[in-house]
Amino acid sequence: MLKISDLHASVEEKSILNGVDLEINPGEVHAIMGPNGAGKSTLGYVLSGRDGYEVTGGDVKFEEQDLLDMEVEERASAGLFLAFQYPVEIPGVSNMEFMKESVNAIREQRGEEPLSAAEFLKKAKAACKQVQLPADFLKRGVNEGFSGGEKKRNEIMQMILLEPKLCILDESDSGLDIDALQVVADGVNSQRDGKRSFIVVTHYQRLLDYIKPDFVHILANGKIVKSGDASLAQQVEKEGYAFLGKAFEEAEA
Amino acid sequence: MSQWLEQVIGEAQQVNDYLAPVRQQALTQLKQDGWPGRRNEAWRFTPLTSVQKRDVSHSDDVPDYQVPAIDNLNAIELVFVDGKLVTDTSALDVPAGMTLTTLSDASDAQQQAIAGIYGQVKPRRHVFGLVNDAICQHGVFIDVEDDAVIDTPVRIVNLAASNADAHTRVVVRLGDRARACVIEQGTGTVDSFTTAFAEYDIGAQARLEHYRFAMFTGDAKQVGGCHFRLGESSRLNSTMVGYGSELSRLDVDIHHAGEHARAKMNAIYLLSEGELFDLHSTIEHAVPNGTTEENARGIVGDRARAVFNGRIHIHRDAQKTLAELNNRNLLLSRRALVNTKPELEIYADDVQCAHGATVAEIEEEALYYLLTRGISRSKALVMLNFGFIQELVTAMPNEALREWLLPLLSERFVSMEVK
């Protein structure tokens, strides 16, 4: 589904990704862990096509298409979804208007009829319920005045509505208490259907107790320095990143 | 001096009718003041060279024209083409309580009423207003009797169809407790120059719903004004829309002549390419207890320029005045420019007065967020940046105008390139 080869990227001429290789097949959950400043969020931004994140080398194929050649909205229409670490507040645009526009834009790309207002409302209410957001959040400005946890749940609500093929969750656990974490994880797990793939970016192993990864990768200094199964995350939890030893030290250098 | 102005003065001296006194005054002042230079504060940001060097031009025949349709408006329509009234006013179906005549066909009584408004409500401030005072022979007078409630809007259209100098005038008298709706619209793209001024004398407790759509673009230059005298406890609700052209300037004056009047003025401008739109408004609170609320909002893209000058003058005796003035701008490109200047002059001590001006740019982070959800760039820009314009359109009382204007403005906005 996604094949990242030797990806290099920089921000304001500072090199952040230094040769990332990663292949993700349908239905797989990959966790990406790593210390602060390793380039975890940058990877999500580069894959989604954010301005200011300049790809300086390598390529990315998403279902055989050249992902890096696509506009941000084309990537979304092709089935890529990024759940933001810090979702943006947009006063003046209601959550409902935002999601209806979004769902119908993506449906149009897929050659599907737009949803009627009533059909959309029904789906949106169900998605809200699933992440335990009261339905009146649909009427509020996008993320406007939402708490940290509500913002994260709103991201998962969007993911449920948009039915993407590949979801990148950028620290969806940060700032959440255990109950909120459970809600977010349940939302994500409900979307695991054997075909949809996930990249779960996280600083802590805690989230991975709830969303079981098939693979865990350690990103340090813009490179994947170690890959393994779920036990690698537990090792990180116990020993920190020092156990990586030489590989990590080199990456840190 | 200006070759154009000299030619105009020459022509104006030939005009002789019941408005001769005011025309003479205007001519005297024009000769005295001469052509405004760039150091003239009123024209500081608005170059007049395209008119200064212009040759006066008249179109002999009325060319083919088409009045832009507004569905379901059901208005009484008066159409000027290249400055000539092409509507037969005597054939119009005018509701009881309202009379409508051309300035030249006015009866003796009407002439007297016109003379009390023509050049009297509009301050004798700027060169093109004076030119219009001196030379305009194509105008209409709308007279609404005391207590008459006229539901049918009057729509006055100025079409620039060929390379001509056009000078039109609208004179409106709204009797005490009367109600009416007047829509002024100007449109055209061809190389031409239109001056279109309107004066409104609004009686006690009367209500005027007013619109001015200054939609000249391209090479069609226009300078015009809307000037209101508010009687005691009267209400004015006005919405102005400005497109830009090589030269587009609108002056608005609202004069609180009677106490307890309330004026609400909303203005919208959307400018792209190399367009210019200049809005000057002056609110005179000459008496106590008046209320004014003015909102001017615009989006400026590409190399376009908006000029906004909003003055509120609260005279010494105008206690308990409530006045608010706000100007919000969004710039879509690095080369787009806004010159905004709210001016408050307050000589009374017991007033509530507020003003503000902001210039914002596109919020890239919010735009990116919408794009990652599959929303197209143009749609995302509308969702993020059109709301503050849409709000003023939605506030217009006339539904047919709302439905006509909103898609027109959002299309124009989408077509404005973001650079």
XYZ file of C-alpha atoms in Angstrom:
672
model
C 0.000 0.000 0.000
C 2.730 2.466 0.994
C 6.386 2.194 0.088
C 8.773 4.837 1.370
C 12.256 4.604 -0.121
C 15.264 6.529 1.115
C 13.140 9.577 1.965
C 15.033 12.760 2.754
C 13.278 15.955 3.777
C 14.189 19.297 5.235
C 12.457 22.222 6.867
C 13.903 25.688 6.353
C 17.007 24.028 4.920
C 17.501 21.958 8.044
C 17.611 18.267 7.223
C 15.047 16.360 9.334
C 14.519 13.051 7.521
C 17.740 11.354 6.454
C 16.805 8.285 4.469
C 13.598 6.686 5.757
C 12.651 3.282 4.338
C 9.296 1.795 5.245
C 6.859 -0.542 3.563
C 3.297 -0.977 4.742
C 0.904 -3.625 3.460
C -2.894 -3.522 3.652
C -4.254 -4.187 7.114
C -0.972 -3.635 8.942
C -0.438 -1.408 11.955
C 3.008 0.125 12.212
C 4.071 2.034 15.273
C 6.756 4.659 14.969
C 8.483 5.564 18.205
C 11.443 7.691 18.953
C 12.832 10.494 21.061
C 11.752 14.113 20.635
C 13.103 15.728 17.496
C 13.591 12.392 15.761
C 11.398 13.481 12.825
C 8.227 11.555 13.740
C 5.786 14.409 13.076
C 7.779 15.528 10.037
C 7.191 12.132 8.464
C 3.429 12.639 8.783
C 3.613 16.169 7.362
C 5.783 15.101 4.432
C 3.444 12.219 3.605
C 0.418 14.542 3.728
C 2.164 17.206 1.641
C 2.456 20.151 3.991
C 3.965 23.358 2.583
C 7.429 24.120 3.880
C 8.421 20.458 4.196
C 10.748 19.994 1.291
C 11.511 16.536 -0.014
C 15.187 16.491 -0.939
C 15.496 12.848 -1.957
C 13.849 9.451 -2.227
C 10.317 8.561 -3.231
C 6.995 7.423 -1.861
C 4.533 5.176 -3.639
C 0.959 5.032 -2.399
C -0.951 2.259 -4.154
C 1.428 2.507 -7.115
C 0.921 6.299 -7.409
C 3.716 8.785 -6.858
C 2.491 10.299 -3.604
C 4.991 13.158 -3.568
C 3.671 14.371 -6.902
C 0.142 14.839 -5.571
C -1.495 17.911 -4.018
C -2.482 17.742 -0.349
C -6.187 17.353 -1.179
C -5.442 14.705 -3.841
C -3.594 12.624 -1.274
C -6.597 12.870 1.019
C -8.931 11.863 -1.800
C -6.661 8.942 -2.620
C -7.239 7.656 0.908
C -4.534 9.142 3.093
C -5.591 10.551 6.448
C -3.499 12.418 8.998
C -4.801 12.770 12.540
C -3.071 15.903 13.823
C -1.121 16.098 17.032
C -2.401 19.653 17.420
C -5.691 19.951 15.522
C -6.315 23.470 14.210
C -9.104 25.643 15.603
C -11.188 27.276 12.883
C -13.775 29.629 14.352
C -16.528 30.536 11.928
C -16.584 27.179 10.149
C -18.784 24.605 11.849
C -17.566 21.051 12.367
C -20.640 19.918 10.460
C -20.027 22.154 7.447
C -16.354 21.143 7.478
C -16.988 17.405 7.579
C -19.851 17.478 5.084
C -17.659 19.344 2.612
C -14.842 16.914 3.269
C -16.875 13.716 3.004
C -18.538 14.870 -0.199
C -15.269 16.046 -1.764
C -13.792 12.608 -1.199
C -16.947 10.841 -2.383
C -16.882 12.919 -5.543
C -13.279 11.860 -6.181
C -14.352 8.241 -5.824
C -17.173 8.797 -8.296
C -19.850 8.507 -5.622
C -22.938 10.679 -5.221
C -22.756 13.355 -2.521
C -24.605 12.548 0.681
C -27.806 14.436 1.354
C -27.903 16.608 4.462
C -30.004 13.989 6.256
C -27.767 11.062 5.280
C -24.692 12.957 6.341
C -26.175 13.994 9.664
C -27.040 10.400 10.476
C -23.491 9.206 9.782
C -21.922 12.135 11.599
C -24.036 11.556 14.693
C -23.084 7.869 14.708
C -19.397 8.754 14.393
C -19.679 11.252 17.246
C -21.333 8.656 19.405
C -18.558 6.201 18.680
C -15.918 8.577 20.059
C -18.236 9.846 22.806
C -18.501 13.400 21.527
C -21.927 14.966 22.140
C -23.675 15.583 18.806
C -23.828 19.339 19.435
C -20.071 19.415 18.810
C -21.044 19.199 15.150
C -22.546 22.668 15.381
C -19.522 24.247 17.014
C -16.654 25.873 15.159
C -14.038 23.315 14.108
C -12.094 22.451 17.289
C -13.070 25.865 18.672
C -12.710 25.814 22.428
C -12.428 22.006 22.461
C -10.305 20.473 25.231
C -7.181 18.532 24.211
C -9.035 15.239 24.528
C -12.039 16.511 22.580
C -9.780 17.615 19.761
C -8.180 14.181 19.549
C -11.580 12.493 19.586
C -12.747 14.893 16.899
C -9.828 13.738 14.734
C -10.852 10.100 15.158
C -14.472 11.064 14.415
C -13.264 12.543 11.116
C -11.271 9.413 10.371
C -14.335 7.251 10.896
C -16.398 9.425 8.558
C -13.797 9.632 5.809
C -13.024 5.891 5.677
C -9.408 6.321 4.520
C -7.103 3.521 3.363
C -4.101 4.643 5.338
C -4.329 6.513 8.625
C -1.401 8.342 10.167
C -2.042 9.050 13.833
C 0.376 11.708 15.046
C 0.675 11.359 18.826
C -3.047 10.831 19.169
C -2.337 9.796 22.767
C -0.553 12.934 23.906
C -2.322 14.805 26.649
C -5.002 12.138 27.140
C -6.032 10.512 30.399
C -6.649 6.774 30.497
C -10.394 7.044 29.772
C -9.877 9.315 26.794
C -7.065 7.104 25.574
C -9.410 4.117 25.697
C -12.014 6.002 23.652
C -9.468 6.996 21.010
C -8.051 3.470 20.846
C -11.526 1.916 20.590
C -12.299 4.321 17.734
C -9.145 3.291 15.924
C -9.617 -0.414 16.583
C -13.169 -0.266 15.241
C -11.676 0.829 11.906
C -9.284 -2.117 11.665
C -10.828 -4.341 9.049
C -7.871 -6.258 7.657
C -7.506 -3.828 4.739
C -7.078 -0.407 6.300
C -3.520 0.340 7.402
C -2.230 2.538 10.200
C 0.922 4.410 11.090
C 0.773 5.134 14.803
C 3.297 7.785 15.809
C 3.845 7.909 19.541
C 6.358 8.875 22.133
C 5.164 6.343 24.685
C 4.418 2.672 24.632
C 1.175 3.233 26.560
C -1.019 3.724 23.452
C 0.302 0.465 22.028
C -1.254 -1.437 24.929
C -4.571 -0.448 23.397
C -3.734 -0.410 19.699
C -1.676 -3.540 19.084
C 0.917 -2.924 16.388
C 2.171 -5.529 13.938
C 5.507 -3.739 13.663
C 7.379 -1.206 15.744
C 10.032 1.073 14.295
C 12.394 3.318 16.169
C 13.044 6.622 14.415
C 16.098 8.564 15.527
C 17.776 11.472 13.818
C 15.579 11.104 10.750
C 16.216 7.392 10.132
C 14.617 4.142 11.175
C 17.340 2.662 13.339
C 15.581 -0.468 14.536
C 12.450 -2.419 13.634
C 10.756 -5.274 15.392
C 7.425 -6.566 16.659
C 5.352 -5.297 19.589
C 7.972 -6.489 22.057
C 10.303 -3.729 20.846
C 7.906 -1.147 22.251
C 7.962 -2.881 25.627
C 11.734 -2.880 25.534
C 11.695 0.885 24.927
C 9.272 1.331 27.818
C 11.595 -0.569 30.201
C 14.990 0.608 29.086
C 14.450 3.893 27.252
C 16.199 4.462 23.974
C 19.684 3.811 25.374
C 19.406 0.069 24.714
C 19.722 0.888 21.032
C 23.346 1.452 21.886
C 25.618 2.231 19.041
C 22.926 2.581 16.407
C 21.097 5.178 18.488
C 24.219 7.017 19.486
C 25.244 7.304 15.864
C 21.829 8.583 14.966
C 21.960 11.086 17.813
C 25.419 12.274 16.858
C -5.023 71.744 -14.660
C -6.534 68.973 -16.657
C -7.569 68.932 -20.263
C -10.591 66.870 -19.356
C -11.712 69.317 -16.669
C -11.311 72.293 -18.998
C -13.482 70.626 -21.618
C -16.090 69.732 -19.008
C -16.213 73.266 -17.636
C -16.639 74.539 -21.199
C -19.609 72.256 -21.743
C -21.153 72.948 -18.355
C -21.240 76.670 -19.077
C -23.773 75.944 -21.847
C -26.225 74.317 -19.442
C -29.003 76.646 -18.352
C -31.994 75.476 -16.323
C -33.692 75.829 -12.939
C -30.577 74.473 -11.225
C -28.475 77.359 -12.541
C -27.574 78.786 -9.104
C -26.054 75.555 -7.810
C -24.403 74.865 -11.167
C -22.819 78.320 -11.103
C -21.534 77.816 -7.579
C -20.013 74.495 -8.596
C -18.321 76.033 -11.642
C -16.886 78.864 -9.597
C -15.480 76.418 -7.083
C -14.097 74.136 -9.780
C -12.230 77.007 -11.399
C -10.957 78.082 -8.028
C -9.848 74.647 -6.780
C -8.511 73.305 -10.052
C -7.385 69.742 -10.509
C -6.505 67.863 -7.312
C -2.835 66.947 -7.164
C -1.349 63.923 -5.479
C -0.770 65.985 -2.365
C -4.519 66.437 -2.012
C -5.367 64.211 0.962
C -8.673 63.040 -0.525
C -6.889 61.568 -3.562
C -3.610 60.619 -1.987
C -3.781 56.925 -2.823
C -5.945 57.183 -5.915
C -4.205 58.365 -9.050
C -6.395 60.411 -11.382
C -4.091 60.554 -14.380
C -6.362 58.362 -16.501
C -9.109 61.006 -16.252
C -6.866 64.048 -16.142
C -5.612 63.452 -19.676
C -8.860 62.136 -21.018
C -10.728 63.654 -23.974
C -14.380 64.209 -23.223
C -16.370 61.791 -25.316
C -20.094 61.422 -25.971
C -21.843 58.518 -27.597
C -24.461 59.690 -30.091
C -26.495 56.536 -30.455
C -27.484 54.236 -27.698
C -25.546 51.029 -28.309
C -26.977 47.579 -27.722
C -27.115 46.893 -24.048
C -28.291 44.314 -21.623
C -29.391 44.996 -18.077
C -28.049 42.270 -15.762
C -31.022 40.272 -14.511
C -31.800 39.916 -10.828
C -34.321 37.121 -10.391
C -37.417 37.750 -8.299
C -36.483 41.335 -7.513
C -39.613 42.766 -9.146
C -38.328 46.303 -9.074
C -39.190 49.469 -10.935
C -36.205 49.792 -13.241
C -34.563 52.955 -14.507
C -31.674 52.433 -16.883
C -28.973 54.865 -17.916
C -26.806 53.801 -20.850
C -23.634 55.844 -21.246
C -25.260 58.465 -19.062
C -28.537 58.718 -20.985
C -31.776 57.632 -19.415
C -33.289 55.074 -21.781
C -36.331 54.290 -19.663
C -39.579 56.074 -20.441
C -40.466 57.165 -16.921
C -44.005 58.123 -17.916
C -44.681 54.509 -18.914
C -43.627 53.065 -15.566
C -46.128 51.508 -13.235
C -45.390 53.483 -10.087
C -47.189 52.627 -6.835
C -49.463 55.206 -5.208
C -47.617 57.539 -2.872
C -44.515 57.696 -5.044
C -43.769 59.885 -8.039
C -40.903 59.480 -10.387
C -39.698 62.012 -12.933
C -36.593 62.975 -14.851
C -34.873 66.133 -13.659
C -35.709 67.871 -16.946
C -39.416 66.950 -16.940
C -39.994 68.051 -13.344
C -43.028 70.244 -12.630
C -42.611 73.601 -10.914
C -43.328 72.097 -7.499
C -40.947 69.234 -8.178
C -38.266 71.636 -9.364
C -38.521 73.403 -6.073
C -38.158 70.167 -4.158
C -35.231 69.082 -6.317
C -33.450 72.398 -5.843
C -33.643 71.850 -2.075
C -31.722 68.585 -2.372
C -29.580 68.769 -5.522
C -26.093 69.792 -4.475
C -27.412 70.490 -0.954
C -27.182 67.077 0.727
C -23.877 66.231 -0.909
C -21.043 68.254 0.571
C -19.303 70.395 -2.042
C -16.115 68.642 -1.363
C -14.674 66.990 -4.373
C -14.004 67.774 -7.970
C -16.198 65.088 -9.551
C -19.163 65.878 -7.327
C -18.855 69.509 -8.422
C -18.525 68.443 -12.058
C -21.683 66.403 -11.691
C -23.442 69.360 -10.009
C -22.485 71.618 -12.912
C -23.074 69.390 -15.887
C -25.510 66.590 -15.059
C -28.692 66.736 -17.138
C -29.660 63.097 -16.916
C -31.102 62.413 -13.563
C -34.199 61.193 -11.835
C -36.207 62.483 -8.934
C -38.012 60.013 -6.711
C -40.517 61.532 -4.350
C -42.258 59.469 -1.678
C -45.157 61.135 0.109
C -45.465 61.340 3.876
C -46.663 58.025 5.339
C -46.373 56.172 2.027
C -44.961 52.656 2.388
C -43.539 51.536 -0.929
C -42.749 47.825 -1.058
C -41.552 47.774 -4.656
C -37.841 48.559 -4.831
C -36.605 51.145 -7.324
C -33.558 49.924 -9.190
C -31.394 52.456 -11.003
C -28.771 51.020 -13.338
C -25.819 52.830 -14.899
C -24.415 50.892 -17.834
C -21.108 51.847 -19.403
C -21.539 50.460 -22.924
C -19.173 52.578 -25.027
C -16.371 55.068 -24.627
C -18.354 57.936 -23.192
C -18.392 60.402 -20.337
C -21.531 59.802 -18.351
C -22.893 61.997 -15.570
C -26.016 60.815 -13.814
C -27.876 61.897 -10.740
C -30.438 60.460 -8.387
C -32.433 62.762 -6.120
C -34.694 61.164 -3.538
C -37.084 62.723 -1.093
C -38.582 60.425 1.476
C -41.489 62.064 3.301
C -42.061 61.782 7.030
C -42.770 58.188 8.127
C -42.419 56.993 4.530
C -40.616 53.793 3.584
C -38.799 52.867 0.409
C -36.022 50.778 -1.047
C -33.596 52.159 -3.647
C -30.957 50.114 -5.439
C -28.209 51.857 -7.381
C -26.134 49.676 -9.619
C -23.308 50.484 -12.009
C -21.681 48.051 -14.354
C -19.465 47.947 -17.420
C -15.957 47.088 -18.533
C -15.275 49.309 -21.563
C -13.011 52.342 -21.476
C -15.385 55.038 -20.198
C -15.886 57.461 -17.342
C -19.006 57.616 -15.227
C -19.843 59.983 -12.408
C -22.969 58.887 -10.555
C -24.143 60.767 -7.488
C -27.213 60.226 -5.385
C -28.709 62.436 -2.724
C -31.297 61.304 -0.229
C -33.341 63.552 1.986
C -34.923 61.255 4.546
C -37.852 62.640 6.528
C -38.680 62.208 10.194
C -39.305 58.577 11.190
C -38.863 57.533 7.570
C -36.986 54.371 6.634
C -34.716 53.900 3.671
C -33.330 50.560 2.581
C -30.492 51.345 0.232
C -27.988 49.507 -1.943
C -25.148 50.707 -4.080
C -23.472 48.114 -6.282
C -20.447 49.782 -7.855
C -19.496 46.927 -10.134
C -17.495 48.608 -12.842
C -14.414 46.624 -13.821
C -11.643 46.683 -16.398
C -11.253 50.051 -18.117
C -14.580 51.452 -16.917
C -13.699 54.282 -14.574
C -16.250 55.496 -12.094
C -16.459 58.073 -9.384
C -19.630 58.470 -7.445
C -21.307 59.106 -4.185
C -24.259 58.362 -1.947
C -25.226 61.178 0.347
C -27.875 61.005 3.019
C -29.551 63.589 5.230
C -31.280 61.858 8.104
C -34.337 63.441 9.672
C -35.425 62.911 13.253
C -35.798 59.239 14.269
C -35.265 58.086 10.704
C -33.565 54.807 9.781
C -31.048 54.125 7.070
C -29.882 50.611 6.205
C -27.359 50.708 3.394
C -25.173 48.074 1.761
C -22.459 48.996 -0.704
C -20.503 46.639 -2.888
C -17.386 47.713 -4.749
C -15.535 45.942 -7.495
C -12.363 47.586 -8.677
C -11.362 49.017 -12.007
C -8.667 51.316 -13.300
C -10.355 53.983 -11.188
C -13.247 53.292 -8.863
C -14.137 55.667 -6.095
C -17.175 55.969 -3.894
C -17.867 58.716 -1.377
C -20.535 58.246 1.240
C -21.842 60.963 3.517
C -24.335 60.353 6.255
C -25.511 63.506 7.934
C -27.456 63.149 11.153
C -29.583 66.292 10.881
C -32.363 65.140 13.217
C -31.996 63.500 16.613
C -32.454 59.772 17.295
C -31.695 58.733 13.731
C -30.040 55.369 13.172
C -27.738 54.577 10.310
C -26.323 51.200 9.461
C -23.882 50.971 6.611
C -22.156 47.824 5.403
C -19.611 47.889 2.621
C -17.949 45.012 0.776
C -15.140 45.121 -1.743
C -13.484 42.319 -3.685
C -10.547 43.348 -5.809
C -8.157 41.464 -8.037
C -5.560 41.960 -10.769
C -4.518 45.624 -10.898
C -7.863 46.966 -9.698
C -8.399 49.892 -7.411
C -11.374 50.660 -5.204
C -11.471 53.665 -2.941
C -14.207 54.132 -0.349
C -14.403 57.384 1.569
C -17.135 57.692 4.150
C -17.959 60.610 6.371
C -20.492 60.436 9.154
C -21.578 63.761 10.564
C -23.241 63.632 13.950
C -24.461 67.217 14.137
C -27.168 66.599 16.741
C -27.487 64.483 19.917
C -28.716 60.896 20.248
C -27.749 59.584 16.844
C -26.510 56.062 16.156
C -24.185 54.897 13.394
C -22.811 51.454 12.756
C -20.445 51.080 9.842
C -18.721 47.899 8.703
C -16.447 47.850 5.684
C -14.917 44.520 4.733
C -12.817 43.591 1.773
C -10.625 40.985 0.149
C -7.754 42.183 -1.995
C -5.769 39.878 -4.253
C -3.022 39.982 -6.842
C -1.742 43.569 -7.395
C -5.025 45.218 -6.418
C -5.402 48.066 -3.990
C -8.145 49.078 -1.618
C -8.353 52.485 -0.042
C -10.643 52.999 2.913
C -11.070 56.273 4.691
C -13.775 56.333 7.332
C -14.393 59.536 9.169
C -16.757 60.064 12.053
C -17.267 63.626 13.139
C -19.160 64.151 16.378
C -20.037 67.801 16.807
C -19.925 69.627 20.111
C -23.656 69.324 20.753
C -24.002 65.729 19.611
C -24.143 64.201 23.098
C -25.231 60.575 23.561
C -24.007 59.682 20.106
C -23.287 56.019 19.548
C -20.910 55.410 16.669
C -18.971 52.357 15.579
C -16.706 52.001 12.620
C -14.885 48.862 11.645
C -12.783 47.968 8.641
C -11.539 44.409 8.062
C -9.332 43.376 5.199
C -7.887 40.149 3.923
C -4.898 40.225 1.622
C -4.477 37.276 -0.721
C -1.106 38.179 -2.112
C 2.114 39.883 -1.167
C 1.587 42.589 -3.737
C -1.977 43.395 -2.707
C -2.318 46.593 -0.747
C -4.781 48.244 1.602
C -4.593 51.830 2.774
C -7.018 52.059 5.645
C -7.614 55.059 7.837
C -10.396 55.398 10.374
C -10.671 58.980 11.588
C -12.571 60.031 14.632
C -13.169 63.649 15.507
C -15.085 63.965 18.719
C -16.052 67.287 20.229
C -18.805 66.068 22.559
C -17.907 64.447 25.879
C -20.767 62.046 26.496
C -20.553 59.685 23.546
C -19.760 56.049 22.843
C -17.482 55.663 19.943
C -15.359 52.788 18.690
C -13.281 52.174 15.653
C -10.915 49.553 14.362
C -9.119 48.410 11.268
C -7.447 45.082 10.619
C -5.510 43.626 7.731
C -5.062 39.861 7.758
C -3.478 37.294 5.526
C -4.487 33.740 4.662
C -4.034 31.392 7.606
C -1.853 28.708 6.099
C -2.282 26.242 8.942
C -6.061 26.251 8.767
C -5.899 25.986 4.984
C -3.596 22.963 5.237
C -5.936 21.324 7.744
C -8.872 21.626 5.348
C -6.796 20.364 2.410
C -5.749 17.246 4.349
C -9.437 16.444 4.554
C -9.780 16.394 0.779
C -11.420 19.811 0.424
C -10.283 21.621 -2.723
C -8.125 24.677 -2.360
C -10.730 27.053 -3.773
C -13.494 25.634 -1.593
C -11.238 25.746 1.459
C -10.387 29.377 0.801
C -14.074 30.223 0.571
C -14.846 28.358 3.791
C -12.044 30.055 5.687
C -12.076 33.523 4.253
C -15.441 34.291 2.803
C -17.453 34.085 6.008
C -16.831 37.690 7.022
C -18.040 38.873 3.611
C -20.966 36.462 3.560
C -22.096 37.838 6.903
C -22.688 41.273 5.379
C -24.509 39.811 2.375
C -26.716 37.754 4.671
C -27.533 40.909 6.626
C -29.119 42.520 3.551
C -32.872 42.756 4.077
C -33.828 41.968 0.465
C -33.904 38.231 -0.217
C -33.740 38.461 -4.021
C -30.637 40.621 -3.755
C -29.026 38.221 -1.289
C -29.618 35.286 -3.600
C -28.283 37.204 -6.566
C -25.241 38.657 -4.848
C -23.872 35.780 -2.793
C -22.977 33.426 -5.681
C -21.694 36.396 -7.675
C -19.292 37.407 -4.925
C -18.171 33.884 -4.065
C -17.417 33.222 -7.752
C -15.440 36.411 -7.943
C -13.579 35.469 -4.787
C -12.729 31.975 -6.087
C -11.417 33.454 -9.333
C -9.089 35.779 -7.447
C -5.702 34.212 -7.564
C -3.846 33.565 -4.349
C -0.169 34.308 -4.777
